[in-house]
Amino acid sequence: MSHDLFEAARGAMAFAHAPYSNFPVGAAIRAEDGKVYTGANIENISFPQGWCAEPTAISHMIMGGAKKIIEMAVIAEKLPLCPPCGGCRQKIAEFASKETRIYLCDETGVKKTMTMDEMLPFSFETELLG
């Protein structure tokens, strides 16, 4: 099941706009509707005005009508097993559960699987705050 997310994330990475960092990243989400939503990082010369691959994928998911991340794959061209940055972890947590699986990939496939709780322990819990 995770292999198709790896392929989708790798395909999304090809659309990255990373002329300043030269650090393309791709992400793919499987949402509760069963569909896969993708994103790539899109940089802006006015740092930090660009956005990461993960929130790009989240925005596609929301605009597609889904609200819940079931699982997610992340891949970076120059850093195997690149985890989401701290800000992205909280953005993911907004639409995920503690059990949501996050797949960290290299150029050959999924190499590490973590739960959202492992990735961001002690996160703000949306069901308690909102």
mmCIF file of C-alpha atoms in Angstrom:
data_model
loop_
_atom_site.group_PDB
_atom_site.id
_atom_site.type_symbol
_atom_site.label_atom_id
_atom_site.label_comp_id
_atom_site.label_asym_id
_atom_site.label_seq_id
_atom_site.Cartn_x
_atom_site.Cartn_y
_atom_site.Cartn_z
ATOM 1 C CA MET A 1 0.000 0.000 0.000
ATOM 2 C CA SER A 2 2.826 2.402 0.834
ATOM 3 C CA HIS A 3 4.584 1.782 -2.502
ATOM 4 C CA ASP A 4 1.979 3.755 -4.448
ATOM 5 C CA LEU A 5 2.441 6.686 -2.050
ATOM 6 C CA PHE A 6 6.211 6.501 -2.574
ATOM 7 C CA GLU A 7 5.689 6.614 -6.357
ATOM 8 C CA ALA A 8 3.259 9.532 -6.037
ATOM 9 C CA ALA A 9 5.649 11.475 -3.770
ATOM 10 C CA ARG A 10 8.566 10.835 -6.122
ATOM 11 C CA GLY A 11 6.453 12.005 -9.055
ATOM 12 C CA ALA A 12 5.421 15.141 -7.155
ATOM 13 C CA MET A 13 9.057 15.943 -6.360
ATOM 14 C CA ALA A 14 9.629 16.460 -10.093
ATOM 15 C CA PHE A 15 7.360 19.534 -9.862
ATOM 16 C CA ALA A 16 9.338 21.182 -7.039
ATOM 17 C CA HIS A 17 10.281 24.822 -7.537
ATOM 18 C CA ALA A 18 13.542 24.950 -5.575
ATOM 19 C CA PRO A 19 15.888 27.347 -7.395
ATOM 20 C CA TYR A 20 17.350 28.775 -4.158
ATOM 21 C CA SER A 21 17.945 25.698 -2.010
ATOM 22 C CA ASN A 22 18.229 23.171 -4.852
ATOM 23 C CA PHE A 23 16.491 20.803 -2.424
ATOM 24 C CA PRO A 24 13.431 19.272 -4.157
ATOM 25 C CA VAL A 25 10.928 17.531 -1.893
ATOM 26 C CA GLY A 26 7.756 15.611 -2.721
ATOM 27 C CA ALA A 27 4.906 14.435 -0.505
ATOM 28 C CA ALA A 28 1.864 12.242 -1.046
ATOM 29 C CA ILE A 29 -1.153 11.798 1.220
ATOM 30 C CA ARG A 30 -3.756 9.067 1.226
ATOM 31 C CA ALA A 31 -6.872 10.660 2.675
ATOM 32 C CA GLU A 32 -9.975 9.125 4.207
ATOM 33 C CA ASP A 33 -11.656 9.232 0.787
ATOM 34 C CA GLY A 34 -9.010 6.782 -0.512
ATOM 35 C CA LYS A 35 -7.587 9.309 -2.956
ATOM 36 C CA VAL A 36 -3.924 10.295 -3.135
ATOM 37 C CA TYR A 37 -3.059 13.998 -2.977
ATOM 38 C CA THR A 38 0.441 15.234 -3.785
ATOM 39 C CA GLY A 39 2.588 18.284 -3.267
ATOM 40 C CA ALA A 40 6.090 19.626 -3.846
ATOM 41 C CA ASN A 41 8.033 22.401 -2.193
ATOM 42 C CA ILE A 42 7.627 25.778 -3.869
ATOM 43 C CA GLU A 43 10.250 28.337 -2.914
ATOM 44 C CA ASN A 44 10.107 32.101 -3.020
ATOM 45 C CA ILE A 45 13.108 34.421 -3.044
ATOM 46 C CA SER A 46 11.582 36.182 -0.040
ATOM 47 C CA PHE A 47 12.325 33.504 2.554
ATOM 48 C CA PRO A 48 10.357 32.104 4.336
ATOM 49 C CA GLN A 49 7.461 32.903 2.013
ATOM 50 C CA GLY A 50 7.680 29.645 0.085
ATOM 51 C CA TRP A 51 6.021 26.481 1.282
ATOM 52 C CA CYS A 52 7.016 22.893 1.870
ATOM 53 C CA ALA A 53 5.774 19.807 0.020
ATOM 54 C CA GLU A 54 3.662 18.570 2.926
ATOM 55 C CA PRO A 55 1.367 21.621 3.266
ATOM 56 C CA THR A 56 1.106 21.766 -0.535
ATOM 57 C CA ALA A 57 -0.250 18.198 -0.457
ATOM 58 C CA ILE A 58 -2.522 19.095 2.478
ATOM 59 C CA SER A 59 -3.958 22.027 0.531
ATOM 60 C CA HIS A 60 -4.701 19.751 -2.437
ATOM 61 C CA MET A 61 -6.400 17.316 -0.054
ATOM 62 C CA ILE A 62 -8.572 20.048 1.489
ATOM 63 C CA MET A 63 -9.470 21.496 -1.917
ATOM 64 C CA GLY A 64 -10.352 17.958 -3.040
ATOM 65 C CA GLY A 65 -12.902 17.756 -0.226
ATOM 66 C CA ALA A 66 -11.029 15.410 2.132
ATOM 67 C CA LYS A 67 -10.208 16.284 5.734
ATOM 68 C CA LYS A 68 -8.224 13.387 7.244
ATOM 69 C CA ILE A 69 -4.738 12.060 6.478
ATOM 70 C CA ILE A 70 -4.597 8.273 6.723
ATOM 71 C CA GLU A 71 -0.956 7.922 5.654
ATOM 72 C CA MET A 72 1.735 10.070 4.052
ATOM 73 C CA ALA A 73 5.018 9.568 2.189
ATOM 74 C CA VAL A 74 7.844 12.115 2.013
ATOM 75 C CA ILE A 75 10.906 12.053 -0.219
ATOM 76 C CA ALA A 76 13.752 14.509 -0.784
ATOM 77 C CA GLU A 77 16.151 14.367 -3.691
ATOM 78 C CA LYS A 78 19.315 15.054 -1.671
ATOM 79 C CA LEU A 79 18.499 13.687 1.793
ATOM 80 C CA PRO A 80 17.390 10.077 2.258
ATOM 81 C CA LEU A 81 14.693 9.614 4.901
ATOM 82 C CA CYS A 82 14.029 13.349 5.090
ATOM 83 C CA PRO A 83 11.381 13.904 7.766
ATOM 84 C CA PRO A 84 8.912 16.777 7.675
ATOM 85 C CA CYS A 85 10.259 19.936 9.344
ATOM 86 C CA GLY A 86 8.863 20.990 12.716
ATOM 87 C CA GLY A 87 6.280 23.390 11.310
ATOM 88 C CA CYS A 88 5.059 20.800 8.836
ATOM 89 C CA ARG A 89 4.732 18.215 11.585
ATOM 90 C CA GLN A 90 2.178 20.419 13.342
ATOM 91 C CA LYS A 91 0.419 21.114 10.026
ATOM 92 C CA ILE A 92 0.171 17.362 9.382
ATOM 93 C CA ALA A 93 -1.034 16.742 12.950
ATOM 94 C CA GLU A 94 -3.970 19.090 12.312
ATOM 95 C CA PHE A 95 -5.395 16.530 9.856
ATOM 96 C CA ALA A 96 -3.921 13.293 11.209
ATOM 97 C CA SER A 97 -4.339 11.003 14.180
ATOM 98 C CA LYS A 98 -1.608 9.807 16.497
ATOM 99 C CA GLU A 99 -1.642 6.503 14.556
ATOM 100 C CA THR A 100 -1.267 8.085 11.088
ATOM 101 C CA ARG A 101 1.695 6.469 9.349
ATOM 102 C CA ILE A 102 4.424 8.675 7.865
ATOM 103 C CA TYR A 103 6.720 6.933 5.365
ATOM 104 C CA LEU A 104 10.246 8.301 4.956
ATOM 105 C CA CYS A 105 11.704 7.381 1.583
ATOM 106 C CA ASP A 106 14.915 7.327 -0.393
ATOM 107 C CA GLU A 107 15.223 6.991 -4.164
ATOM 108 C CA THR A 108 14.343 3.264 -4.017
ATOM 109 C CA GLY A 109 11.283 3.319 -1.795
ATOM 110 C CA VAL A 110 9.985 3.460 1.768
ATOM 111 C CA LYS A 111 12.809 2.948 4.244
ATOM 112 C CA LYS A 112 11.284 3.994 7.574
ATOM 113 C CA THR A 113 7.730 4.135 8.890
ATOM 114 C CA MET A 114 6.781 6.290 11.860
ATOM 115 C CA THR A 115 3.492 7.163 13.467
ATOM 116 C CA MET A 116 2.485 10.773 13.832
ATOM 117 C CA ASP A 117 2.817 10.377 17.611
ATOM 118 C CA GLU A 118 6.449 9.265 17.172
ATOM 119 C CA MET A 119 7.098 12.111 14.742
ATOM 120 C CA LEU A 120 5.525 14.808 16.941
ATOM 121 C CA PRO A 121 5.008 13.761 20.546
ATOM 122 C CA PHE A 122 3.161 16.259 22.734
ATOM 123 C CA SER A 123 1.622 18.029 19.726
ATOM 124 C CA PHE A 124 -1.312 20.374 20.104
ATOM 125 C CA GLU A 125 -4.360 18.137 19.894
ATOM 126 C CA THR A 126 -7.013 19.670 17.679
ATOM 127 C CA GLU A 127 -9.836 17.703 19.324
ATOM 128 C CA LEU A 128 -8.938 19.293 22.679
ATOM 129 C CA LEU A 129 -8.364 22.829 21.435
ATOM 130 C CA GLY A 130 -10.857 23.288 18.632
#
